[in-house]
C-alpha cells in the first residue's frame, strides 16, 4: 500500500458520548467488516464517541484509580434476541451480563415492603466492569439510600444505568460479554441488526422487572443512571418506560446532537475553546500543527522521520495515522479535563488541558512545532513515563468499544463539522457521504433522522414540559459534549445542573478530598433531588394503597 495513500476516516468510532472526531484510520469494507480499505479520506471529521464512558472515577473513592477488588458480583440473565417481532429467531436467548452490589441494600420485609431503591446504571458502549469500576458516585450515595446497585451491560449499542437500593449494572447487548451470537456477533449485518438502542432499552426493562420480582421488591423505586451514551439511554428509558423507572440521572448526555438541533461545529469549537482559554499560544501551535504534519508525511522518507519523532513502535504507513493520534489526545484531554487526577482513559494529572499547554508554552518560540505537539500529546499517552514507544497504528480495543462503529452507521448519526475558528483543520459533513461510507463498510445505509423520530429532541423544552418528569441533565461546560445536552431547566422536575468548569460526567466520579466546592455542590443537589423523587414515590404509594 503506497505511503502517500491515506486510509479513509473511520466514521464509526464509539462515543463516549469520547473518541477524537477527525481522526483517520482504515475503515472496514462491506464484504469484510474488519478488513482495511485504501480509499482516500472523505472530508468528514472523525466521529466522536461520548464518553459515558465515559470518564468516571473508580469505585474506591481514590480519585479515579481503579482497585483490584471488585465491588460487585457478576450475574447473567437469559435475554430474548428480539423484543419487537415474532419471527422464529425472535425468542432465541442469549446471556446478558449484569453486576450487583447489595452491600448497602435495605432488603424488603417478609411482606415485601420497605425495600430500598434500585439504582441502575444503563451500560455504555463497552465492557460493563470498566464502567462500573469508574462510576464511584453510585457507590458513594448507596449507603444514604439503602440502595441496590445494578450495572447492565449493553447487548446492543446502548447502555443503561439504574441505581437501586441495590446497585445493578447491566451490560449492553453486543458489548463486553453480552454477545448474542458469540464470536460471530460482528460477522454480518444479519447479526448486528439486533444492535439498536430500542432493543437495549427493552433489555433493561425486562431485566429490571424480573430482578425486582425475584427479590420480592416489586414496590421498590428504580432510578436509572447513565453517563455520555449511557446518559442518553437513561433519559430515553425514563421517557419510554416511566412505569419501570421513576427517575433518571443523565450526565453528559448529548441527546440534542442529532439532525439540525445543535450547530454541527459546536463539539470542536468547544474543544478549541478549552485550549484557547488556557493559552492563545497553545491554541495557535496546535492549529498550525496539521499543515506541517501533512507536508512532512507526504512521502516515505518523511513518514520514517515522523515515526522516529513520535517514537512509533512501528514505522507508520500513513501521515493520517499520526494526525489521528494527536487528534485523539487533544480531544479526549478536553473531555476529561477533570480537576483531580484520573485514569479513566489514560493516567492523567488534574486539569490536563492546562498541563498540556504548559508543555507547549515551555518550548522556545522557534522550536520544531511537531516536537511541541508530540510532547503535549505524550502527557495523554505516557504521563507516567512507562511507555517505551507509541502504538500509533494497529491500535487495540481493550474496553470492547468496537460495536459503536455499527451504531454510528445505523441510528446514531451525529453530524459534526470543524469550523475555521477551530484549532483543527476545517471539514464538512454530508449525509450522503456518510451513507455511502456506511454502505461500503457494512452493507447498510443509516437512518439519519430515526433518533429524533423515536425519542424526540426538537423543541424539547415544550414537549417534555407537557409530559416528562423526574430527569436530571447534568453537564460541565469544559466537556465538548455538553453543547448537545440539555442546559436549561425544562420544568420543576426536569432539571439541568450545569457547571462552568465541569468535564465529561465528572459528577459520576468518586468523591475525593481534592474535589472543588462546585463539584461537591452539584452532587449534593443531585442527591437532594433524588431523595425528593423517592419521598414522593412512597407518599404516592401510601395515598393510593387500599
Coordinates of N, CA, C and O in Angstrom, one line a residue, residues 206-292:
X206 N -36.9 -5.4 30.8 CA -37.3 -6.8 31.2 C -36.4 -7.3 32.3 O -36.9 -8.0 33.2
X207 N -35.1 -7.0 32.3 CA -34.2 -7.4 33.3 C -34.6 -6.8 34.7 O -34.6 -7.5 35.7
X208 N -34.9 -5.5 34.7 CA -35.2 -4.9 35.9 C -36.5 -5.4 36.5 O -36.6 -5.7 37.8
X209 N -37.5 -5.6 35.7 CA -38.8 -6.2 36.2 C -38.6 -7.6 36.8 O -39.1 -7.9 37.8
X210 N -37.8 -8.4 36.1 CA -37.5 -9.7 36.6 C -36.8 -9.7 37.9 O -37.1 -10.5 38.8
X211 N -35.8 -8.8 37.9 CA -35.0 -8.8 39.1 C -35.8 -8.3 40.4 O -35.7 -8.9 41.4
X212 N -36.6 -7.4 40.2 CA -37.5 -6.9 41.3 C -38.4 -8.0 41.8 O -38.6 -8.2 43.0
X213 N -38.9 -8.8 40.8 CA -39.8 -9.9 41.2 C -39.1 -10.9 42.0 O -39.6 -11.4 43.0
X214 N -37.9 -11.3 41.5 CA -37.2 -12.3 42.2 C -36.7 -11.9 43.6 O -36.4 -12.8 44.4
X215 N -36.5 -10.6 43.8 CA -36.0 -10.1 45.0 C -37.2 -9.7 46.0 O -36.9 -9.2 47.1
X216 N -38.4 -10.0 45.5 CA -39.6 -9.6 46.3 C -39.6 -8.1 46.6 O -39.9 -7.7 47.7
X217 N -39.1 -7.3 45.6 CA -39.0 -5.9 45.8 C -39.8 -5.1 44.7 O -39.3 -4.1 44.2
X218 N -40.9 -5.6 44.4 CA -41.7 -5.1 43.3 C -42.2 -3.6 43.6 O -42.4 -2.9 42.6
X219 N -42.3 -3.3 44.8 CA -42.7 -1.9 45.2 C -41.5 -1.0 45.3 O -41.7 0.2 45.5
X220 N -40.3 -1.4 45.2 CA -39.1 -0.6 45.3 C -39.0 0.4 44.2 O -39.2 0.0 43.0
X221 N -38.7 1.6 44.4 CA -38.5 2.6 43.3 C -37.2 2.3 42.6 O -36.2 1.8 43.2
X222 N -37.2 2.7 41.3 CA -36.0 2.5 40.5 C -35.5 3.8 39.9 O -36.4 4.6 39.4
X223 N -34.3 4.1 40.0 CA -33.7 5.3 39.4 C -32.6 4.8 38.5 O -31.7 4.0 38.9
X224 N -32.6 5.3 37.3 CA -31.6 4.9 36.3 C -30.5 6.0 36.2 O -30.8 7.2 36.3
X225 N -29.3 5.6 36.0 CA -28.1 6.5 35.9 C -27.4 6.1 34.6 O -27.3 5.0 34.3
X226 N -26.9 7.1 34.0 CA -26.0 6.9 32.8 C -25.2 8.1 32.5 O -25.7 9.3 32.7
X227 N -24.0 7.9 32.0 CA -23.1 9.0 31.5 C -22.8 8.9 30.1 O -22.6 7.8 29.6
X228 N -22.8 10.0 29.3 CA -22.5 10.0 27.9 C -23.6 9.2 27.2 O -24.7 9.5 27.3
X229 N -23.2 8.2 26.4 CA -24.2 7.4 25.7 C -25.1 6.8 26.7 O -26.3 6.7 26.5
X230 N -24.6 6.3 27.8 CA -25.4 5.8 28.9 C -26.4 6.8 29.4 O -27.5 6.5 29.8
X231 N -26.0 8.1 29.5 CA -26.9 9.1 29.9 C -28.0 9.3 28.9 O -29.2 9.6 29.3
X232 N -27.7 9.2 27.6 CA -28.8 9.3 26.6 C -29.8 8.1 26.9 O -31.0 8.4 26.9
X233 N -29.3 6.9 27.1 CA -30.1 5.8 27.3 C -31.0 6.0 28.6 O -32.1 5.6 28.6
X234 N -30.3 6.5 29.6 CA -31.1 6.7 30.9 C -32.2 7.6 30.7 O -33.3 7.4 31.2
X235 N -32.0 8.8 30.0 CA -33.1 9.7 29.8 C -34.2 9.2 28.9 O -35.4 9.3 29.2
X236 N -33.7 8.5 27.9 CA -34.7 7.8 27.0 C -35.5 6.7 27.7 O -36.7 6.5 27.5
X237 N -34.8 6.0 28.6 CA -35.5 5.0 29.3 C -36.6 5.5 30.2 O -37.7 5.0 30.3
X238 N -36.3 6.6 30.9 CA -37.3 7.3 31.7 C -38.5 7.7 30.9 O -39.7 7.6 31.3
X239 N -38.3 8.2 29.6 CA -39.4 8.6 28.8 C -40.2 7.5 28.2 O -41.4 7.5 28.1
X240 N -39.5 6.4 27.9 CA -40.1 5.2 27.2 C -40.7 4.2 28.2 O -41.7 3.5 27.9
X241 N -40.1 4.1 29.4 CA -40.5 3.2 30.4 C -40.8 3.8 31.8 O -40.1 3.4 32.8
X242 N -41.6 4.8 31.9 CA -41.9 5.5 33.1 C -42.5 4.6 34.2 O -42.4 4.9 35.4
X243 N -43.1 3.5 33.8 CA -43.6 2.6 34.8 C -42.6 1.7 35.4 O -42.8 1.0 36.3
X244 N -41.4 1.7 34.8 CA -40.3 0.8 35.3 C -39.3 1.7 36.1 O -38.9 1.3 37.2
X245 N -39.0 2.9 35.6 CA -38.0 3.8 36.4 C -38.8 5.1 36.7 O -39.3 5.7 35.8
X246 N -38.7 5.5 38.0 CA -39.4 6.7 38.4 C -38.5 7.9 38.3 O -39.0 9.0 38.6
X247 N -37.3 7.7 37.9 CA -36.4 8.9 37.7 C -35.1 8.5 37.0 O -34.8 7.3 36.9
X248 N -34.5 9.5 36.4 CA -33.2 9.3 35.7 C -32.2 10.4 35.9 O -32.6 11.6 36.0
X249 N -31.0 10.0 36.1 CA -29.9 11.0 36.2 C -29.0 10.8 34.9 O -28.3 9.7 34.8
X250 N -29.0 11.7 34.0 CA -28.3 11.7 32.8 C -27.2 12.7 32.7 O -27.4 13.9 32.6
X251 N -26.0 12.2 32.9 CA -24.8 13.0 32.9 C -24.1 13.1 31.6 O -23.9 12.0 30.9
X252 N -23.8 14.3 31.1 CA -23.1 14.5 29.8 C -23.8 13.7 28.7 O -23.2 13.0 27.9
X253 N -25.1 13.8 28.6 CA -25.9 13.1 27.6 C -26.3 14.0 26.5 O -27.2 14.8 26.6
X254 N -25.6 13.8 25.3 CA -25.8 14.7 24.2 C -27.0 14.3 23.3 O -26.9 14.0 22.2
X255 N -28.2 14.3 23.9 CA -29.4 13.9 23.2 C -29.9 14.9 22.2 O -30.8 14.5 21.4
X256 N -29.2 16.0 22.1 CA -29.6 17.0 21.1 C -28.5 17.2 20.1 O -28.5 18.2 19.3
X257 N -27.6 16.2 20.0 CA -26.5 16.2 19.0 C -27.0 15.6 17.7 O -26.1 15.1 16.9
X258 N -28.2 15.7 17.4 CA -28.8 15.0 16.2 C -29.5 16.0 15.3 O -29.9 17.1 15.7
X259 N -29.6 15.6 14.0 CA -30.3 16.4 13.0 C -29.7 17.8 13.0 O -28.5 18.0 12.9
X260 N -30.6 18.8 13.1 CA -30.1 20.2 13.0 C -30.4 21.0 14.3 O -30.5 22.2 14.3
X261 N -30.5 20.2 15.4 CA -30.8 20.8 16.7 C -29.7 21.6 17.2 O -29.8 22.8 17.7
X262 N -28.5 21.0 17.2 CA -27.3 21.7 17.7 C -26.3 22.0 16.6 O -26.2 21.2 15.6
X263 N -25.7 23.2 16.5 CA -24.8 23.6 15.5 C -23.7 22.5 15.3 O -23.1 22.0 16.3
X264 N -23.5 22.1 14.1 CA -22.6 21.0 13.8 C -21.2 21.2 14.2 O -20.4 20.3 14.5
X265 N -20.7 22.4 14.3 CA -19.4 22.7 14.7 C -19.1 22.9 16.2 O -18.0 23.1 16.6
X266 N -20.2 22.7 16.9 CA -20.1 23.0 18.4 C -19.1 22.2 19.1 O -18.5 22.7 20.0
X267 N -19.0 20.9 18.8 CA -18.2 20.0 19.5 C -16.7 20.5 19.4 O -16.0 20.7 20.5
X268 N -16.2 20.6 18.2 CA -14.8 21.0 18.1 C -14.6 22.5 18.4 O -13.4 22.8 18.8
X269 N -15.6 23.3 18.3 CA -15.4 24.7 18.8 C -15.2 24.7 20.3 O -14.4 25.5 20.8
X270 N -15.9 23.8 21.0 CA -15.7 23.7 22.4 C -14.4 23.1 22.8 O -13.7 23.6 23.8
X271 N -13.9 22.1 22.1 CA -12.5 21.6 22.4 C -11.5 22.7 22.2 O -10.6 22.9 23.1
X272 N -11.7 23.4 21.1 CA -10.7 24.5 20.8 C -10.8 25.6 21.9 O -9.7 26.1 22.3
X273 N -12.0 25.9 22.4 CA -12.1 26.9 23.4 C -11.4 26.5 24.7 O -10.9 27.4 25.4
X274 N -11.5 25.2 25.0 CA -10.8 24.8 26.2 C -9.3 25.1 26.2 O -8.8 25.5 27.2
X275 N -8.7 24.8 25.0 CA -7.3 25.1 24.9 C -7.0 26.6 24.8 O -6.1 27.1 25.5
X276 N -7.8 27.3 24.1 CA -7.6 28.7 23.9 C -7.7 29.5 25.3 O -7.0 30.4 25.5
X277 N -8.6 29.0 26.1 CA -8.8 29.6 27.4 C -7.6 29.5 28.3 O -7.4 30.3 29.3
X278 N -6.8 28.5 28.1 CA -5.6 28.3 28.9 C -4.4 29.1 28.3 O -3.6 29.6 29.1
X279 N -4.3 29.1 27.0 CA -3.2 29.8 26.3 C -3.4 30.0 24.9 O -3.6 29.0 24.1
X280 N -3.4 31.2 24.4 CA -3.6 31.5 23.0 C -2.4 30.9 22.2 O -2.6 30.4 21.1
X281 N -1.2 30.9 22.7 CA -0.1 30.3 22.1 C -0.3 28.8 21.9 O 0.0 28.3 20.8
X282 N -0.8 28.2 22.9 CA -1.0 26.7 22.9 C -2.0 26.4 21.8 O -1.8 25.5 20.9
X283 N -3.1 27.2 21.7 CA -4.1 27.0 20.7 C -3.5 27.2 19.3 O -3.8 26.4 18.4
X284 N -2.7 28.2 19.1 CA -2.1 28.5 17.8 C -1.1 27.5 17.4 O -1.1 27.1 16.2
X285 N -0.3 26.9 18.3 CA 0.6 25.9 18.0 C -0.1 24.6 17.5 O 0.2 24.1 16.4
X286 N -1.2 24.2 18.2 CA -1.9 23.1 17.7 C -2.6 23.3 16.4 O -2.6 22.5 15.5
X287 N -3.1 24.5 16.2 CA -3.8 24.9 14.9 C -2.8 24.8 13.8 O -3.2 24.4 12.6
X288 N -1.6 25.2 14.0 CA -0.5 25.2 12.9 C 0.1 23.8 12.7 O 0.8 23.6 11.7
X289 N -0.2 22.9 13.6 CA 0.5 21.5 13.5 C 0.1 20.8 12.3 O 0.9 20.1 11.7
X290 N -1.2 20.8 11.9 CA -1.7 19.9 10.9 C -1.1 20.1 9.5 O -0.8 19.1 8.8
X291 N -0.9 21.4 9.1 CA -0.3 21.6 7.8 C 1.1 21.1 7.7 O 1.6 20.5 6.7
X292 N 1.8 21.4 8.8 CA 3.2 20.9 8.9 C 3.3 19.4 8.8 O 4.1 18.8 8.1

